[in-house]
XYZ file of C-alpha atoms in Angstrom:
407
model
C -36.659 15.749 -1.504
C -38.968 15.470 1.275
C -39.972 16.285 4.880
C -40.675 14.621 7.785
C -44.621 14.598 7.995
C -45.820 13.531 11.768
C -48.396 14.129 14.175
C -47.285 16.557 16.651
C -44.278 17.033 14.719
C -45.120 20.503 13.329
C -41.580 21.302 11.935
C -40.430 18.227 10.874
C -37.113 18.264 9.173
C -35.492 16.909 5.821
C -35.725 13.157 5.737
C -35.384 12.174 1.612
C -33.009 9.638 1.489
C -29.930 8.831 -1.157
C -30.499 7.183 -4.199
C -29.031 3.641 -5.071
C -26.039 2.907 -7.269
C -26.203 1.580 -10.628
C -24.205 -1.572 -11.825
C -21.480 -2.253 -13.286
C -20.407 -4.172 -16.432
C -17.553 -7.101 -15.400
C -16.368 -9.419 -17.797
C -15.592 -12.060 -16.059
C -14.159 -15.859 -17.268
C -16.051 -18.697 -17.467
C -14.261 -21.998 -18.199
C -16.740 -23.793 -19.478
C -17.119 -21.848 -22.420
C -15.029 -21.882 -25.304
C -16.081 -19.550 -27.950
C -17.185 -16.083 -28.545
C -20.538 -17.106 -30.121
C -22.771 -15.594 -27.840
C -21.726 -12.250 -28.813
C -22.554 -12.535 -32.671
C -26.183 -10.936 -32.072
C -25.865 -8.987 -29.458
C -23.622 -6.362 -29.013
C -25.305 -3.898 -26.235
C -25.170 -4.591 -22.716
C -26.694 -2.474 -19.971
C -26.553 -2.544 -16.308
C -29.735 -1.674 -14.032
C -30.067 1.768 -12.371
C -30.161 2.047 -8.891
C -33.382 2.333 -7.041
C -34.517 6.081 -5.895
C -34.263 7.090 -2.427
C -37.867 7.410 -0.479
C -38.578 9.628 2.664
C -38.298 8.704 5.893
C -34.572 8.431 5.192
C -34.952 5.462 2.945
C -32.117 4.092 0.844
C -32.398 2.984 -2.766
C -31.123 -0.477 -3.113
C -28.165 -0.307 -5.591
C -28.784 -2.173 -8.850
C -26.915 -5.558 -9.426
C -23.727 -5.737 -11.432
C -23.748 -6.944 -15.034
C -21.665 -10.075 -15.658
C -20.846 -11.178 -19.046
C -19.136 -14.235 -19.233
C -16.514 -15.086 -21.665
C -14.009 -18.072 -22.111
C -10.807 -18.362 -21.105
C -8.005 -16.489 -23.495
C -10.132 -13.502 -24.284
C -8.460 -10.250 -25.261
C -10.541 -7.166 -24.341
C -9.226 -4.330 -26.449
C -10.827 -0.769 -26.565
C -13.017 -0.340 -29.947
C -11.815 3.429 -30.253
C -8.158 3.502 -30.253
C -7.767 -0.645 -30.356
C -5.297 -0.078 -27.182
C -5.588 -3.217 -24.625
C -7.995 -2.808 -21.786
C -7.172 -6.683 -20.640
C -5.907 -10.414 -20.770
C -7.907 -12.868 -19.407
C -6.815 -16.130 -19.013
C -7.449 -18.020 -15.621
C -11.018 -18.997 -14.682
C -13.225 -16.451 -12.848
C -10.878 -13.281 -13.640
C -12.843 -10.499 -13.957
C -12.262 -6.688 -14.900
C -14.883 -3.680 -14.580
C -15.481 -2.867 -18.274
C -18.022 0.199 -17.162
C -18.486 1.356 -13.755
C -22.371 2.171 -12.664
C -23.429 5.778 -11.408
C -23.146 6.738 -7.960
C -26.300 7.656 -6.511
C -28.040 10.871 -6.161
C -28.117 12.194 -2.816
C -31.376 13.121 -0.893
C -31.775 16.471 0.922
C -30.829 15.426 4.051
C -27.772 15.650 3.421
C -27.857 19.613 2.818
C -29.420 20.499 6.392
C -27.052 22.109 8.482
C -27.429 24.572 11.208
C -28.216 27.223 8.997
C -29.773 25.640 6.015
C -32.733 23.587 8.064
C -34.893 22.694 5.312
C -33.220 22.367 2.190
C -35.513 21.707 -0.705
C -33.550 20.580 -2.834
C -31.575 16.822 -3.711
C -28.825 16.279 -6.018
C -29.393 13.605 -9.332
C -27.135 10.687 -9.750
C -24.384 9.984 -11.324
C -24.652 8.754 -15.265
C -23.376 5.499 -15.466
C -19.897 4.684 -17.546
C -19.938 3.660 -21.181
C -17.047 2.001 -23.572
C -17.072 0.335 -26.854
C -14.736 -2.802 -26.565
C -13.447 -5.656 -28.894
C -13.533 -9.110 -27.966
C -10.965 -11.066 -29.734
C -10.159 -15.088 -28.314
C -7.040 -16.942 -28.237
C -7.522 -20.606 -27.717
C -4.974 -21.515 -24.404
C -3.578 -24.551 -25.485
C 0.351 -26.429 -24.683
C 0.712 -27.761 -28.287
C -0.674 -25.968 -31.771
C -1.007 -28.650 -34.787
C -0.218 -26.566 -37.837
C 0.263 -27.185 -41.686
C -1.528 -27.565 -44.610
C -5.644 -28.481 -45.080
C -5.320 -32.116 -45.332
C -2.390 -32.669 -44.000
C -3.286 -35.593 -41.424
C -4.307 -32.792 -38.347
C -7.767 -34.063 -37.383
C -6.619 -37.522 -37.701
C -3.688 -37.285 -35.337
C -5.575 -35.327 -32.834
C -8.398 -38.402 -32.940
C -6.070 -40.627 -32.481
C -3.882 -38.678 -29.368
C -6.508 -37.881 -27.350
C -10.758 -38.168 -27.202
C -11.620 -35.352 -29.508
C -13.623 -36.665 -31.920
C -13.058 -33.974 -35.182
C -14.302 -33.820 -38.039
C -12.256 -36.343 -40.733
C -12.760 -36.361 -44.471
C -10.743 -36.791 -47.500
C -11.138 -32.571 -48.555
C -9.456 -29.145 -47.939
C -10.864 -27.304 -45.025
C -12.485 -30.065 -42.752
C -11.818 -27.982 -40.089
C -13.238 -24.879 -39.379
C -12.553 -24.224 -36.461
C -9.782 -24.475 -34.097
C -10.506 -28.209 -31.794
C -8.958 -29.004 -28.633
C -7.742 -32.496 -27.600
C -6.769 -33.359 -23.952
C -3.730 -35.740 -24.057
C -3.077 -37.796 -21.439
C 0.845 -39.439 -20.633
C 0.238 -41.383 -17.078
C -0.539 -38.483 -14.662
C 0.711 -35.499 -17.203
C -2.113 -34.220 -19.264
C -1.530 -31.505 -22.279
C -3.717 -29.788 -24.387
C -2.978 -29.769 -28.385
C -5.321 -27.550 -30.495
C -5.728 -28.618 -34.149
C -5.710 -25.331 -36.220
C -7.432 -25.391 -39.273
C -5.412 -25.834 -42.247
C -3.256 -22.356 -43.470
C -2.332 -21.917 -47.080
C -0.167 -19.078 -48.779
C -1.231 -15.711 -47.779
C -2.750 -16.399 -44.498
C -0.839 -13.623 -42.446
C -2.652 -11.267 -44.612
C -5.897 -12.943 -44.441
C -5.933 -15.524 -46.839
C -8.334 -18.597 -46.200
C -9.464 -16.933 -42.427
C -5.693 -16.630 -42.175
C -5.482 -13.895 -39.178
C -8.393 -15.721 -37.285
C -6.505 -18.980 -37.684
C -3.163 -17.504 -36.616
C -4.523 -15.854 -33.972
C -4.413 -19.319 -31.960
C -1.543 -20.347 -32.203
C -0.140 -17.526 -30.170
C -0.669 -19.150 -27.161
C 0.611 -22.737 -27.656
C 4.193 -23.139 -26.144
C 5.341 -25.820 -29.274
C 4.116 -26.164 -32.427
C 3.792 -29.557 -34.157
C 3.874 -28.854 -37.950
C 2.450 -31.259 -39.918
C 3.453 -32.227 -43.434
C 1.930 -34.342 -45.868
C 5.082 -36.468 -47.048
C 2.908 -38.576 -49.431
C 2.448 -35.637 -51.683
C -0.327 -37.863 -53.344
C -2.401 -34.520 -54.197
C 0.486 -33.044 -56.242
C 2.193 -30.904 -53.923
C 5.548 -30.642 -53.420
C 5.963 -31.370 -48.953
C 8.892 -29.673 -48.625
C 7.604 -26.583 -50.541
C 4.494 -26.384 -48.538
C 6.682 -26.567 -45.147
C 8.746 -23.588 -45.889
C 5.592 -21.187 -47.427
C 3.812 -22.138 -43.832
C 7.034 -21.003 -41.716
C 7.126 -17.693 -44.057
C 3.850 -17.375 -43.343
C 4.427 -17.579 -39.422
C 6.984 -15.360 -39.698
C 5.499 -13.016 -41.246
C 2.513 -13.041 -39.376
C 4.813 -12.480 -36.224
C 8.481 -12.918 -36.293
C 8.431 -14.758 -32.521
C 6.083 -17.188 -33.797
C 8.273 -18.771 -36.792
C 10.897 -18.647 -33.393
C 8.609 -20.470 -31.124
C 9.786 -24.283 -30.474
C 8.728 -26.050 -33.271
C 8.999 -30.234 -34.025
C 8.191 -31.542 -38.122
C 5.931 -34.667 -38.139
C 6.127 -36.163 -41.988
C 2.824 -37.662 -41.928
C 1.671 -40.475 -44.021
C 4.911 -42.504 -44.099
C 2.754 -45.322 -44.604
C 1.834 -44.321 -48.348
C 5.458 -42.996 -48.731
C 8.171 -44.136 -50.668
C 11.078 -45.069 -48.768
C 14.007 -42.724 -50.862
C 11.283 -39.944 -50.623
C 10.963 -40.008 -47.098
C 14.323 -40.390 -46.301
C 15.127 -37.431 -48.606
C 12.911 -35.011 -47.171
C 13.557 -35.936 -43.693
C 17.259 -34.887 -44.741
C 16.131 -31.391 -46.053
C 14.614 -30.483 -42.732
C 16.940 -31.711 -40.410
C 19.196 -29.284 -42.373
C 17.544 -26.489 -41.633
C 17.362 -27.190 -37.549
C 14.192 -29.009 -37.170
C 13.647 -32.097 -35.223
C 11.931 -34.614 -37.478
C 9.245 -37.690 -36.752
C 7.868 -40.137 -38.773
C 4.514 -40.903 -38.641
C 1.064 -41.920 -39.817
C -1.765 -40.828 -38.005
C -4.149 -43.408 -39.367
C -1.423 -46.652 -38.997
C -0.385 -45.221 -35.768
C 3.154 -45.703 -36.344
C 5.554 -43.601 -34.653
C 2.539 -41.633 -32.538
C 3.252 -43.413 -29.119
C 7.007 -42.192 -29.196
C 5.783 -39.269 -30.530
C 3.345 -38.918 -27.084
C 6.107 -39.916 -24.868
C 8.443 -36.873 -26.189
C 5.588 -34.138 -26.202
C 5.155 -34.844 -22.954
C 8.157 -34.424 -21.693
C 9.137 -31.268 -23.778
C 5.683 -29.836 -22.801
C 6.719 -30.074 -19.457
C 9.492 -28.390 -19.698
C 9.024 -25.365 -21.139
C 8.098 -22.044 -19.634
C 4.207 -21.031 -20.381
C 3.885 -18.475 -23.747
C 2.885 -15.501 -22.272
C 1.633 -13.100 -25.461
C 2.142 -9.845 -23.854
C 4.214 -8.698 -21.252
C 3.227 -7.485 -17.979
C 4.005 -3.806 -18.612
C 1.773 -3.831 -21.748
C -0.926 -5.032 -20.253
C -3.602 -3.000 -18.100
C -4.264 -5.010 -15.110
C -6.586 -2.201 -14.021
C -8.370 -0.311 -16.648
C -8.555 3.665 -15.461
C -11.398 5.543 -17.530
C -10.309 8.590 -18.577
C -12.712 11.328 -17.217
C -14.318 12.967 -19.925
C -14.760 16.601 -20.282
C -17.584 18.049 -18.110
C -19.301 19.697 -20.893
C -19.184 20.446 -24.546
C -19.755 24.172 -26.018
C -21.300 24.363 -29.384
C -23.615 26.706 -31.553
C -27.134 25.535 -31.939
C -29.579 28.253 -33.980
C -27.818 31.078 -33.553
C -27.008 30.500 -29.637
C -24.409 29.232 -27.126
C -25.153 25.221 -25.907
C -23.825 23.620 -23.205
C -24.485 19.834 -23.493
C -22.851 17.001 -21.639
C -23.738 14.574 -18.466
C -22.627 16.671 -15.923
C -24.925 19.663 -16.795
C -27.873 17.622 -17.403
C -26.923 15.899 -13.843
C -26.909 19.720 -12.255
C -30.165 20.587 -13.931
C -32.273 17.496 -12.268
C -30.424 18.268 -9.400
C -31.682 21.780 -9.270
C -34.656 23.279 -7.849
C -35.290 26.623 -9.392
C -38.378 27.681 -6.640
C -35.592 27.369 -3.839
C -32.833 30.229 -3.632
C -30.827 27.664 -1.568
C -31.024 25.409 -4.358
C -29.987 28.137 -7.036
C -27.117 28.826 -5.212
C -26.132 25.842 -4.751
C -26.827 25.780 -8.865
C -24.639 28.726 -9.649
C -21.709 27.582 -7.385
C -21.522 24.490 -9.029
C -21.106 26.787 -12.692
C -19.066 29.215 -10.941
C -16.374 26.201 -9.736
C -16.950 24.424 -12.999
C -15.550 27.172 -15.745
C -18.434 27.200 -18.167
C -18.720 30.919 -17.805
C -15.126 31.193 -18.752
C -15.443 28.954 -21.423
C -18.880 30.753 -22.903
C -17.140 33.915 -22.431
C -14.227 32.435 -24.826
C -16.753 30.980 -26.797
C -18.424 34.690 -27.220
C -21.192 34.927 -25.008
C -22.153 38.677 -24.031
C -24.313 40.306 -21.118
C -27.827 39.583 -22.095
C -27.772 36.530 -24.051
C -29.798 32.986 -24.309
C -27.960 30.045 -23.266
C -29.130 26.414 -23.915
C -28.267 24.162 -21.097
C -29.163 20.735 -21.901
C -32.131 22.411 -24.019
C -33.075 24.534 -21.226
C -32.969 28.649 -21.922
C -30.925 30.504 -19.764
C -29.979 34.214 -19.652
C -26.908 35.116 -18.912
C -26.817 38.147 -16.196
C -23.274 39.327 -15.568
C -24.572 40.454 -11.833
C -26.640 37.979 -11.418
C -26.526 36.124 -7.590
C -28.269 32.929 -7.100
């Protein structure tokens, strides 16, 4: 609130100007990351406020947005009700996760040709807030699955220039790895998942944050140990990864999937032979390979590439479940409880009215009371049980209530 103050200008009139608007929080994609890691330690993010007007008619300069970057396949899902807010996939897509506070307005804005000098400016807006769940898919063509041990890294190091982690030992990996492959101008991505084991669609071994990747891929190479040289039985492990898939998410265990018996080089002949028979029974397409000879892998290039090629992109959600634009949900103007015996009003829109409010000015306390009369609070005290004569709390303010009360 203020007035012009000028020499020679005796009755200068209202020149306080608006406030600024806060910023906003946008998630937005970057492409050169690739994991979530940056959000392990901190979990709050604010935008600025916007600037307060000044006299003279002077603007406040409206605070900069917030942009936290992410990589590309991140799920934003709401942390109350776990509903999806969005899918981001492509490089630089964005989505407003909370928009900033419009800004108050000054009182030059209330003059008019019967209200001259209005002494009294409105508070800005409070600023959106959600709780929200990152989750990230990796977005690759080609998902290497089976069990820890099973050859993955190895074939990945030697299709394309990751450089993985190899050793002779359950779990090598960790974490999912991407590999660039590269068939004369065609280039496909294949993600090495870490190894699953019985139990992994409830959890088992990291199961769900394993799984979780392979959502995306559009065929899945499964991997199989034909050697058994650590005791297992291949064909055994094959079908308890497929349940697993399945029951995981039914489409998955439907999604295109090719058998690599890995190893062939350590292999008996009969065995091989054998288990390549059991498989092709049951509708797979069957390689044979050995990631560290490198027998059967160039073949094995030739047909990815092609089949990569010619399948549609997995899209994991439809376009009708997802929420291209998130719409907040306005929130109740105010909240009616008992604190020490009294009626409260709490919530941002009274506190917003009360700043905005200048209790010296009977133009301002008009303005004040129209803004309860058009809200409903007295209704809602009145249900609530509020007589003639009592203390309200408004924001922590005392009020009384005066049934006749004007201004």
């Amino acid at each position: 609130m203020s007035f012009r103050r000028e020499k020679n200008i005796p009755n200068g009139g209202p020149d306080g100007g608006n406030g600024g608007r806060g910023g906003s929080v946008i998630i937005r994609v970057n492409a050169a990351k690739n994991t979530l890691l940056d959000f392990r330690f901190r979990h709050k993010f604010f935008a600025e406020n916007g600037a307060n007007g000044g006299n003279n008619n002077r603007m406040g300069k409206s605070a900069p947005d917030l942009i936290i970057e992410v990589p590309p396949g991140t799920i934003v899902r709401s942390a109350d009700n776990d509903e999806l807010i969005a899918d981001l996939v492509e490089d630089d897509a964005e989505i407003v996760i909370a928009e900033g506070g419009r800004g108050g307005l000054g009182n030059i804005n209330f003059a008019n040709s019967i209200r001259q000098a209005p002494r009294f400016a409105t508070a800005g807006k409070t600023g959106q807030e959600l709780r929200v769940k990152l989750e990230l898919k990796l977005i690759a063509d080609v998902a290497l699955i089976g069990f820890p041990n099973a050859g993955k890294s190895t074939l990945l190091s030697v299709i394309s220039a990751a450089k993985p982690k190899i050793a002779d030992y359950p779990f090598t990996t960790v974490e999912p790895i991407l590999g660039v492959v590269a068939k004369d101008d065609f280039r496909f991505v294949v993600a090495d998942i870490p190894g699953l084991i019985s139990g992994a669609a409830e959890g088992a071994g990291m199961g769900h944050d394993f799984l979780r990747h392979i959502e995306r891929t559009r065929i899945l190479l499964h991997l199989i140990d034909a050697s058994g040289q650590e005791g297992r039985d291949p064909y055994a492990d094959f079908q308890i990864i497929n349940n697993e898939l399945y029951r995981y998410k039914e489409e998955l265990a439907e999604r295109p999937q090719w058998v690599l018996l890995n190893k062939t080089d350590i292999t008996p002949a009969e065995e091989l032979k054998e288990l390549k028979a059991k498989i092709e029974r049951d509708g797979y397409k069957v390689y044979l390979i050995s990631a560290a000879t490198k027998d059967g892998v160039e073949q094995l290039i030739d047909d990815l590439a092609a089949e990569v090629q010619s399948l549609p992109p997995s899209l994991p959600y439809e376009e009708s479940e997802l929420l291209k634009t998130y719409r907040f949900v306005e929130e109740e103007k105010f909240t009616i409880m008992k604190q020490g015996g009294k009626l409260a009003v709490e919530g941002a829109w009274i506190r917003e009215l009360l700043q905005s409010t200048n209790f010296d000015d009977y133009e301002s306390r008009r303005h004040f009371q129209r803004q309860i009369d058009a809200s409903g609070l007295e209704e809602a005290l009145f249900a609530a049980g509020m007589k003639a004569g009592d203390t309200v709390l408004l924001d922590g303010s005392e009020f009384e209530f005066d049934e006749d009360a004007e201004g």
